[in-house]
Short mmCIF file of C-alpha atoms in Angstrom, two decimals:
data_model
loop_
_atom_site.label_atom_id
_atom_site.label_comp_id
_atom_site.label_asym_id
_atom_site.label_seq_id
_atom_site.Cartn_x
_atom_site.Cartn_y
_atom_site.Cartn_z
CA MET A 1 104.55 110.72 96.68
CA LYS A 2 106.30 114.14 98.07
CA PRO A 3 104.27 115.99 99.88
CA ASN A 4 102.28 119.25 98.33
CA LEU A 5 103.80 122.38 98.90
CA HIS A 6 100.69 123.66 100.65
CA TYR A 7 100.55 121.91 103.67
CA ARG A 8 102.38 123.28 106.60
CA PRO A 9 103.53 120.56 109.43
CA ASP A 10 103.96 123.71 111.48
CA PRO A 11 100.98 125.40 110.78
CA GLY A 12 102.36 128.83 112.88
CA PHE A 13 99.20 129.05 115.11
CA SER A 14 98.46 127.33 118.49
CA ARG A 15 94.24 127.71 118.69
CA LEU A 16 91.74 127.42 115.27
CA TYR A 17 88.75 128.96 115.76
CA ILE A 18 86.72 126.58 113.52
CA PHE A 19 83.11 128.42 112.96
CA GLY A 20 79.89 125.74 113.03
CA ALA A 21 80.04 122.55 114.99
CA GLY A 22 77.59 120.60 112.70
CA GLY A 23 79.61 118.29 110.02
CA HIS A 24 82.05 120.19 108.09
CA GLY A 25 83.57 121.86 111.61
CA ARG A 26 83.63 118.37 112.84
CA GLU A 27 85.78 117.06 109.63
CA VAL A 28 87.94 119.91 110.26
CA ALA A 29 88.38 119.52 113.87
CA TRP A 30 89.52 115.91 112.00
CA LEU A 31 92.21 117.63 110.05
CA VAL A 32 93.60 119.67 113.50
CA GLU A 33 93.66 116.68 115.38
CA GLN A 34 94.66 114.00 113.10
CA TYR A 35 97.57 116.35 112.35
CA TRP A 36 98.58 118.74 114.30
CA ALA A 37 97.05 117.22 118.19
CA GLY A 38 98.90 118.43 121.46
CA GLN A 39 100.16 122.28 118.32
CA VAL A 40 96.02 123.17 118.02
CA GLU A 41 93.67 123.77 119.73
CA PRO A 42 90.38 123.22 118.03
CA VAL A 43 87.63 124.98 119.12
CA PHE A 44 83.93 125.78 117.53
CA LEU A 45 82.45 129.26 117.94
CA VAL A 46 79.05 129.98 117.63
CA ASP A 47 77.52 132.95 117.14
CA GLN A 48 73.62 132.98 118.94
CA HIS A 49 73.16 131.14 122.88
CA ALA A 50 70.96 128.76 121.30
CA TYR A 51 72.79 127.11 119.46
CA LEU A 52 75.39 126.59 122.39
CA SER A 53 76.30 122.78 123.17
CA PRO A 54 78.66 120.56 125.97
CA PRO A 55 81.12 119.68 124.54
CA VAL A 56 81.06 118.37 120.33
CA ASN A 57 83.71 114.76 120.02
CA GLY A 58 85.11 117.22 122.51
CA VAL A 59 86.19 120.17 120.91
CA VAL A 60 84.50 123.32 123.09
CA VAL A 61 81.85 124.77 122.13
CA GLN A 62 82.08 128.71 122.37
CA LEU A 63 80.22 132.47 120.86
CA VAL A 64 81.41 134.06 119.14
CA ASP A 65 82.04 137.45 120.97
CA ASP A 66 83.35 136.11 123.54
CA VAL A 67 86.76 135.16 121.97
CA ALA A 68 89.59 136.02 124.18
CA VAL A 69 91.71 136.32 121.01
CA ARG A 70 96.08 135.71 121.02
CA GLU A 71 97.94 136.90 117.93
CA ASP A 72 98.39 133.21 117.41
CA ASP A 73 95.12 132.42 116.49
CA ARG A 74 92.70 131.04 113.47
CA PHE A 75 89.76 130.84 112.47
CA VAL A 76 87.96 129.41 109.58
CA VAL A 77 84.22 129.00 108.64
CA ALA A 78 82.87 125.39 108.45
CA LEU A 79 79.25 126.49 107.39
CA GLY A 80 78.58 125.37 103.43
CA ASP A 81 76.03 127.46 102.26
CA PRO A 82 78.42 130.73 100.64
CA ALA A 83 76.74 133.98 102.10
CA ALA A 84 76.62 132.84 105.77
CA ARG A 85 80.34 131.69 105.85
CA ARG A 86 80.17 135.10 104.60
CA ARG A 87 78.90 137.09 106.81
CA ALA A 88 80.73 135.03 109.80
CA ALA A 89 84.27 135.15 108.33
CA VAL A 90 82.63 139.12 108.68
CA GLN A 91 81.96 137.94 112.16
CA CYS A 92 84.96 136.91 113.48
CA MET A 93 87.17 139.52 111.91
CA ARG A 94 85.34 141.55 113.51
CA VAL A 95 87.26 140.19 117.05
CA GLY A 96 90.06 140.44 115.44
CA LEU A 97 90.76 136.62 115.12
CA ARG A 98 93.19 136.04 111.34
CA PRO A 99 91.83 133.27 109.17
CA ALA A 100 94.31 130.50 108.61
CA THR A 101 94.59 128.33 105.42
CA LEU A 102 93.50 124.64 105.81
CA VAL A 103 95.04 121.47 102.84
CA HIS A 104 94.88 118.54 104.53
CA PRO A 105 98.28 116.32 104.07
CA ARG A 106 96.64 113.71 101.22
CA ALA A 107 95.36 117.13 99.08
CA GLU A 108 97.70 117.38 95.84
CA MET A 109 98.52 120.17 94.90
CA SER A 110 100.81 121.69 92.42
CA ALA A 111 103.10 124.70 93.35
CA ARG A 112 101.63 126.53 91.02
CA VAL A 113 98.56 126.76 92.77
CA GLU A 114 97.28 129.99 94.29
CA LEU A 115 95.51 129.64 97.66
CA GLY A 116 93.30 132.61 99.38
CA GLN A 117 92.89 133.32 102.83
CA GLY A 118 90.30 131.46 104.63
CA SER A 119 90.43 129.25 102.20
CA VAL A 120 89.88 124.96 103.12
CA VAL A 121 91.00 121.98 100.87
CA CYS A 122 89.67 118.71 102.13
CA ALA A 123 91.67 114.45 101.59
CA GLY A 124 91.27 113.11 98.32
CA SER A 125 91.09 116.61 96.52
CA ILE A 126 93.56 117.13 93.56
CA VAL A 127 94.30 120.61 92.33
CA THR A 128 96.64 121.05 88.94
CA THR A 129 98.24 123.57 88.24
CA ASN A 130 97.37 127.25 87.37
CA VAL A 131 94.31 127.29 89.32
CA ALA A 132 93.78 130.39 91.78
CA ILE A 133 91.21 130.37 94.80
CA GLY A 134 89.62 132.94 96.59
CA THR A 135 89.33 133.96 100.11
CA HIS A 136 86.82 131.05 102.20
CA VAL A 137 87.35 128.79 99.60
CA HIS A 138 85.88 125.19 100.15
CA VAL A 139 87.31 122.74 98.03
CA ASN A 140 85.59 119.52 100.00
CA LEU A 141 86.53 115.85 100.20
CA ALA A 142 87.79 114.28 96.11
CA CYS A 143 87.08 116.83 94.31
CA THR A 144 88.90 117.28 90.95
CA ILE A 145 90.18 120.96 89.65
CA SER A 146 91.70 120.86 86.86
CA HIS A 147 94.14 123.86 84.73
CA ASP A 148 93.19 127.56 84.56
CA VAL A 149 90.60 128.09 86.91
CA ARG A 150 89.33 130.64 88.79
CA ILE A 151 87.92 130.17 91.96
CA GLY A 152 85.98 133.15 93.06
CA ASP A 153 85.45 134.07 97.02
CA TYR A 154 83.60 131.88 99.10
CA ALA A 155 82.29 129.74 96.30
CA THR A 156 82.09 125.71 97.79
CA LEU A 157 82.70 123.45 96.03
CA SER A 158 81.04 119.95 97.50
CA PRO A 159 82.07 116.34 97.61
CA GLY A 160 83.27 114.65 94.61
CA VAL A 161 83.33 118.00 92.72
CA HIS A 162 84.78 118.13 88.97
CA VAL A 163 86.11 121.32 87.18
CA SER A 164 87.78 120.82 84.24
CA GLY A 165 90.45 123.06 82.90
CA HIS A 166 89.82 126.76 81.73
CA VAL A 167 86.66 127.83 84.11
CA GLU A 168 86.29 130.48 85.74
CA ILE A 169 83.65 130.61 89.00
CA GLY A 170 82.34 133.62 90.95
CA GLU A 171 82.88 134.17 93.91
CA ASN A 172 79.54 132.79 96.63
CA VAL A 173 78.80 130.06 94.14
CA PHE A 174 77.46 126.69 95.79
CA ILE A 175 78.17 123.48 93.77
CA GLY A 176 76.51 120.41 94.47
CA THR A 177 77.93 116.69 95.26
CA GLY A 178 79.21 115.45 92.63
CA ALA A 179 78.32 117.97 89.80
CA ASN A 180 80.65 118.87 86.69
CA ILE A 181 81.95 120.85 84.75
CA ILE A 182 83.24 120.78 81.65
CA ASN A 183 86.18 122.25 80.14
CA GLY A 184 85.74 126.45 78.24
CA ARG A 185 89.10 127.22 76.48
CA ALA A 186 91.97 129.21 76.21
CA GLY A 187 90.67 132.63 75.42
CA ALA A 188 86.99 131.40 76.01
CA PRO A 189 87.06 130.02 79.76
CA LEU A 190 83.41 128.75 80.59
CA VAL A 191 81.97 130.33 83.40
CA ILE A 192 80.00 130.51 86.38
CA GLY A 193 78.32 133.66 87.89
CA LYS A 194 78.85 134.87 90.72
CA GLY A 195 76.11 133.55 92.89
CA ALA A 196 74.80 130.51 90.56
CA VAL A 197 74.06 127.14 92.16
CA ILE A 198 74.41 124.64 90.36
CA ALA A 199 72.52 121.35 91.99
CA ALA A 200 74.61 118.18 93.19
CA GLY A 201 74.53 115.89 90.00
CA ALA A 202 74.73 118.23 87.05
CA CYS A 203 76.99 118.43 83.72
CA VAL A 204 77.89 121.80 83.27
CA THR A 205 78.26 122.35 79.47
CA LYS A 206 78.15 126.11 79.15
CA SER A 207 78.73 129.01 80.85
CA VAL A 208 75.90 130.38 83.32
CA GLU A 209 73.96 133.16 84.40
CA ALA A 210 75.09 134.97 87.24
CA GLY A 211 72.55 134.11 90.45
CA SER A 212 70.88 131.23 88.53
CA LEU A 213 69.89 127.74 89.13
CA MET A 214 71.03 124.31 86.91
CA ALA A 215 70.35 120.80 87.29
CA GLY A 216 69.92 117.67 85.10
CA VAL A 217 72.53 116.35 82.56
CA PRO A 218 73.37 118.18 80.08
CA ALA A 219 72.51 121.55 82.85
CA VAL A 220 69.79 123.80 81.97
CA ARG A 221 68.05 126.97 83.60
CA LYS A 222 65.55 126.38 86.58
CA ARG A 223 65.36 129.73 88.30
#
């Protein structure tokens, strides 16, 4: 199988700051260690003294305000909550860090995928064609994104999310594990409004208003 064009064997940076030392942060560090061992040094970042700890899985934990930025340093934010990820990205850029874009080599993506800075696409995910993914988006493990999909900045697709064709996902949307988004049509996409939350396992069959909470099969509005 031809490797996806978005994975770079030479990452172009030598240190990656990973904001968040929790579960997703450890997964991002694993990606770095597995595929760029010896090329990239991972460092966890936190924003409060209370979150400082001894090294996690051998990776140093540091305060974001203590970073001494080098030209070839980059960062990603490994927080699942879109609003928290936005705040953390602002903190990292405020100290002079620039975002990296990470694509696992076992993700499948066509050349007709646009991928914004700071976004992460995890192992086992498939992104087909004519897809635009914004900045600081998380596409977690084993997601599928079909044709003609637009995903706004800071959106989260949890593990096992499936998005059919002709769908627009707004900024700060959170889609829970195993949710399914049914397709729209050319010229009439299914739209998930800004800041909406789709519960784990939900099946979304029609457009969703901004800020709403949808759950169930088929999904109905809960908030």
